[in-house]
CSV table of C-alpha atoms in Angstrom, one decimal:
chain,number,residue,atom,x,y,z
A,4,MET,CA,237.3,-55.2,151.3
A,5,PRO,CA,237.3,-53.2,148.2
A,6,PHE,CA,234.9,-51.0,147.8
A,7,ASP,CA,236.3,-48.8,144.9
A,8,LEU,CA,235.9,-51.6,142.0
A,9,PRO,CA,237.4,-51.3,139.0
A,10,PRO,CA,235.4,-51.1,135.8
A,11,VAL,CA,235.2,-54.6,134.7
A,12,THR,CA,234.9,-55.9,138.2
A,13,ARG,CA,231.8,-53.7,138.4
A,14,ASN,CA,230.2,-54.7,135.0
A,15,LEU,CA,230.8,-58.2,135.8
A,16,LEU,CA,228.5,-58.0,138.6
A,17,ILE,CA,226.2,-55.8,136.9
A,18,ALA,CA,225.7,-58.3,133.9
A,19,ASN,CA,225.1,-61.3,136.3
A,20,VAL,CA,222.6,-59.8,138.6
A,21,VAL,CA,220.4,-58.4,135.2
A,22,VAL,CA,220.9,-61.7,134.1
A,23,TYR,CA,219.5,-63.7,136.8
A,24,LEU,CA,216.4,-61.2,137.0
A,25,LEU,CA,215.6,-61.9,133.4
A,26,GLN,CA,215.8,-65.5,134.5
A,27,GLN,CA,213.2,-64.4,136.8
A,28,PHE,CA,210.8,-63.9,134.2
A,29,PHE,CA,212.4,-65.6,131.2
A,30,GLY,CA,213.6,-68.7,132.6
A,31,LEU,CA,212.9,-71.6,130.8
A,32,THR,CA,213.3,-70.0,127.5
A,33,LEU,CA,217.2,-69.0,128.9
A,34,LEU,CA,217.9,-71.9,130.3
A,35,GLN,CA,217.2,-73.8,127.0
A,36,TYR,CA,219.0,-71.6,124.8
A,37,PHE,CA,222.0,-70.0,126.8
A,38,ALA,CA,222.6,-72.3,129.8
A,39,LEU,CA,225.3,-75.1,128.9
A,40,TRP,CA,223.7,-78.1,127.7
A,41,PRO,CA,226.1,-81.5,126.5
A,42,TRP,CA,227.3,-81.7,122.9
A,43,GLY,CA,226.0,-84.1,120.9
A,44,PRO,CA,222.8,-84.6,119.5
A,45,ASP,CA,220.1,-82.6,120.3
A,46,GLN,CA,217.1,-83.7,122.2
A,47,VAL,CA,213.1,-83.2,121.9
A,48,PHE,CA,211.5,-82.0,125.0
A,49,GLN,CA,208.0,-80.6,125.8
A,50,THR,CA,207.5,-76.6,127.0
A,51,ALA,CA,204.9,-74.7,127.2
A,52,GLN,CA,205.8,-73.5,123.9
A,53,GLY,CA,205.7,-76.7,122.3
A,54,LEU,CA,208.2,-79.1,121.6
A,55,ALA,CA,211.5,-77.6,121.4
A,56,SER,CA,214.9,-78.9,120.5
A,57,ILE,CA,217.6,-78.3,123.0
A,58,GLY,CA,221.1,-79.2,122.7
A,59,PHE,CA,224.5,-77.9,122.7
A,60,ARG,CA,225.2,-74.4,120.9
A,61,PRO,CA,228.9,-72.7,121.1
A,62,TRP,CA,228.1,-69.5,122.5
A,63,GLN,CA,227.0,-71.7,125.4
A,64,LEU,CA,230.9,-71.5,126.5
A,65,VAL,CA,230.2,-68.0,127.6
A,66,THR,CA,226.7,-67.8,128.2
A,67,TYR,CA,226.7,-70.2,130.7
A,68,ALA,CA,228.6,-68.2,133.1
A,69,PHE,CA,226.3,-65.1,133.4
A,70,MET,CA,223.0,-67.7,134.5
A,71,HIS,CA,222.9,-68.7,138.3
A,72,GLY,CA,220.4,-71.1,139.8
A,73,GLY,CA,219.0,-69.7,142.5
A,74,LEU,CA,219.4,-66.7,144.8
A,75,THR,CA,222.4,-68.5,147.2
A,76,HIS,CA,223.9,-69.5,144.1
A,77,ILE,CA,224.0,-65.8,142.6
A,78,ALA,CA,225.0,-64.5,146.2
A,79,PHE,CA,228.4,-66.6,146.5
A,80,ASN,CA,229.3,-66.2,143.0
A,81,MET,CA,229.1,-62.5,143.1
A,82,PHE,CA,230.3,-62.6,146.7
A,83,ALA,CA,233.7,-63.7,145.8
A,84,LEU,CA,233.2,-61.5,142.4
A,85,PHE,CA,233.6,-58.8,145.0
A,86,MET,CA,236.3,-60.2,146.9
A,87,PHE,CA,239.0,-60.9,144.5
A,88,GLY,CA,237.9,-59.6,141.2
A,89,GLY,CA,238.9,-55.7,142.3
A,90,THR,CA,242.4,-56.8,143.4
A,91,ILE,CA,243.3,-59.1,140.4
A,92,GLU,CA,241.8,-56.7,138.1
A,93,ARG,CA,244.3,-54.2,139.2
A,94,THR,CA,247.1,-56.6,139.3
A,95,PHE,CA,246.4,-57.8,135.3
A,96,GLY,CA,245.2,-54.5,134.1
A,97,ALA,CA,241.3,-54.4,132.7
A,98,ARG,CA,241.9,-56.1,129.3
A,99,ASN,CA,244.1,-58.9,130.9
A,100,PHE,CA,241.7,-59.5,133.2
A,101,ILE,CA,238.8,-59.8,130.8
A,102,ILE,CA,240.6,-62.3,128.9
A,103,TYR,CA,241.7,-64.3,131.9
A,104,TYR,CA,238.0,-64.4,133.5
A,105,PHE,CA,236.9,-65.5,130.2
A,106,VAL,CA,239.5,-68.3,129.6
A,107,CYS,CA,238.6,-69.4,133.0
A,108,ALA,CA,234.9,-69.5,132.3
A,109,ILE,CA,236.0,-71.6,128.6
A,110,VAL,CA,237.5,-73.9,130.0
A,111,ALA,CA,235.6,-74.4,133.0
A,112,ALA,CA,232.6,-75.8,130.4
A,113,LEU,CA,235.2,-77.9,128.4
A,114,ALA,CA,235.7,-79.2,131.1
A,115,GLN,CA,232.4,-80.1,132.4
A,116,LEU,CA,231.3,-81.0,128.7
A,117,PHE,CA,234.1,-83.5,128.9
A,118,VAL,CA,232.9,-85.1,132.2
A,119,VAL,CA,229.5,-85.1,131.5
A,120,GLN,CA,229.8,-86.8,127.8
A,121,TRP,CA,232.8,-89.4,129.2
A,122,PHE,CA,231.7,-90.2,132.5
A,123,THR,CA,228.4,-89.0,133.9
A,124,HIS,CA,226.1,-89.4,130.2
A,125,GLY,CA,223.4,-87.5,132.3
A,126,PHE,CA,221.5,-84.8,129.8
A,127,TYR,CA,221.4,-81.4,132.1
A,128,PRO,CA,222.1,-77.7,132.2
A,129,THR,CA,225.3,-76.5,133.8
A,130,LEU,CA,225.1,-72.6,134.7
A,131,GLY,CA,227.2,-70.3,136.6
A,132,ALA,CA,229.9,-68.4,137.1
A,133,SER,CA,231.6,-70.9,139.4
A,134,GLY,CA,234.4,-71.7,136.5
A,135,ALA,CA,235.4,-68.6,136.3
A,136,ILE,CA,235.4,-67.5,140.3
A,137,PHE,CA,237.6,-70.3,141.1
A,138,GLY,CA,239.9,-68.8,137.9
A,139,LEU,CA,240.3,-65.5,139.9
A,140,LEU,CA,240.7,-67.9,143.1
A,141,LEU,CA,243.6,-69.5,142.2
A,142,ALA,CA,244.9,-66.8,140.8
A,143,PHE,CA,245.1,-64.8,144.1
A,144,GLY,CA,246.7,-68.1,145.7
A,145,MET,CA,249.4,-67.7,143.1
A,146,LEU,CA,249.9,-63.5,143.0
A,147,TYR,CA,249.4,-63.2,146.6
A,148,PRO,CA,250.3,-66.5,148.1
A,149,HIS,CA,251.1,-65.4,151.9
A,150,GLU,CA,247.9,-62.8,152.2
A,151,LYS,CA,245.4,-64.6,154.9
A,152,MET,CA,242.1,-65.9,154.1
A,153,MET,CA,239.4,-67.6,155.8
A,154,LEU,CA,236.3,-70.0,155.9
A,155,ILE,CA,233.3,-68.6,157.5
A,156,PHE,CA,232.6,-71.4,159.5
A,157,LEU,CA,236.8,-71.8,160.6
A,158,PRO,CA,237.5,-68.0,161.2
A,159,ILE,CA,241.2,-69.1,161.4
A,160,PRO,CA,243.9,-67.0,159.1
A,161,ILE,CA,245.6,-69.2,156.4
A,162,PRO,CA,247.9,-68.4,153.9
A,163,ALA,CA,245.8,-68.2,150.2
A,164,TRP,CA,248.1,-70.5,148.8
A,165,ILE,CA,247.5,-73.5,151.3
A,166,PHE,CA,243.6,-72.4,151.3
A,167,VAL,CA,243.4,-72.5,147.3
A,168,ILE,CA,245.6,-75.7,147.2
A,169,GLY,CA,243.2,-77.2,150.3
A,170,TYR,CA,240.1,-76.2,148.3
A,171,ALA,CA,240.8,-77.6,144.7
A,172,ALA,CA,241.8,-81.0,146.8
A,173,VAL,CA,238.3,-81.3,148.6
A,174,GLU,CA,236.4,-80.1,145.1
A,175,LEU,CA,238.8,-83.3,143.6
A,176,VAL,CA,237.4,-85.2,146.3
A,177,LEU,CA,233.9,-84.0,146.0
A,178,GLY,CA,234.1,-84.6,142.3
A,179,VAL,CA,235.3,-87.9,142.2
A,180,THR,CA,233.1,-89.4,144.8
A,181,GLY,CA,230.1,-87.6,143.5
A,182,THR,CA,229.0,-86.0,146.4
A,183,GLN,CA,227.1,-82.9,146.4
A,184,ALA,CA,224.9,-84.2,143.4
A,185,GLY,CA,224.1,-81.3,140.9
A,186,VAL,CA,227.6,-79.2,141.5
A,187,ALA,CA,229.9,-79.4,138.8
A,188,HIS,CA,233.1,-79.9,141.1
A,189,PHE,CA,235.0,-80.1,137.7
A,190,ALA,CA,234.2,-76.9,135.7
A,191,HIS,CA,235.3,-75.6,139.3
A,192,LEU,CA,238.4,-77.2,138.5
A,193,GLY,CA,238.6,-76.6,135.0
A,194,GLY,CA,238.3,-72.8,135.7
A,195,MET,CA,241.2,-73.5,138.1
A,196,VAL,CA,243.7,-75.6,135.2
A,197,GLY,CA,242.5,-72.8,132.6
A,198,GLY,CA,243.9,-69.8,135.1
A,199,ILE,CA,247.2,-72.1,136.1
A,200,VAL,CA,248.0,-72.0,132.4
A,201,LEU,CA,247.1,-68.5,131.5
A,202,ILE,CA,249.2,-67.0,134.3
A,203,GLN,CA,252.0,-69.5,133.5
A,204,TYR,CA,251.9,-68.7,130.0
A,205,TRP,CA,251.7,-64.9,131.0
A,206,ARG,CA,254.9,-65.4,133.4
A,207,GLY,CA,256.6,-67.0,130.7
A,208,LYS,CA,257.0,-70.4,132.1
A,209,LEU,CA,255.2,-72.3,129.0
A,210,PRO,CA,257.5,-73.3,125.7
A,211,ILE,CA,255.0,-70.4,123.7
A,212,LYS,CA,256.2,-67.0,125.6
A,213,PRO,CA,254.4,-64.2,125.7
A,214,LYS,CA,255.3,-60.6,124.1
A,215,ARG,CA,254.8,-59.3,127.5
A,216,ARG,CA,255.4,-61.3,130.4
A,217,LEU,CA,253.3,-61.0,133.8
A,218,MET,CA,256.4,-60.3,136.1
A,219,ARG,CA,254.5,-60.9,139.4
């Protein structure tokens, strides 16, 4: 368990906690402007300050990933960031880690927007670092495939690559079947897709080649 966290992981943890605390005082205002809302025409809602026009704004592709829906939500996400962030940051380096984290968060947001636009058709906010966190989980499974991982309720060591594939399969089933309403399963999968594409790019596996390859 990495207690000596590198700077980007540590600062992401701090930023998420600070924003969560701000939500306790300015929750509805932050939700209105900085959560991820479906794209399309704004909708008008009655708020404590009067009528408000609420809808998608480009900056929400990033800001939503610093907001959380409750103590359990942020606790699980920050625990995962604490567990995996330092290892991935040391592997990628600080600059590439920042790029990776936010690419996963943005692709997760785009996946959620697509699903809402074309399938669920609801008008509700999405928030949480889970898309980026699932990207970190994917990176750990790809870069350290034989490291052992365990579920809290199933304390059996499992190779990381099997754990990640199994987790992704469960997310896909839950998303397709509509199980666990209110959980953005396709955003989680979007974060994984963003992660695997970026890692394969850095490894030189895609038609477009990077200037410098990630050799691991």
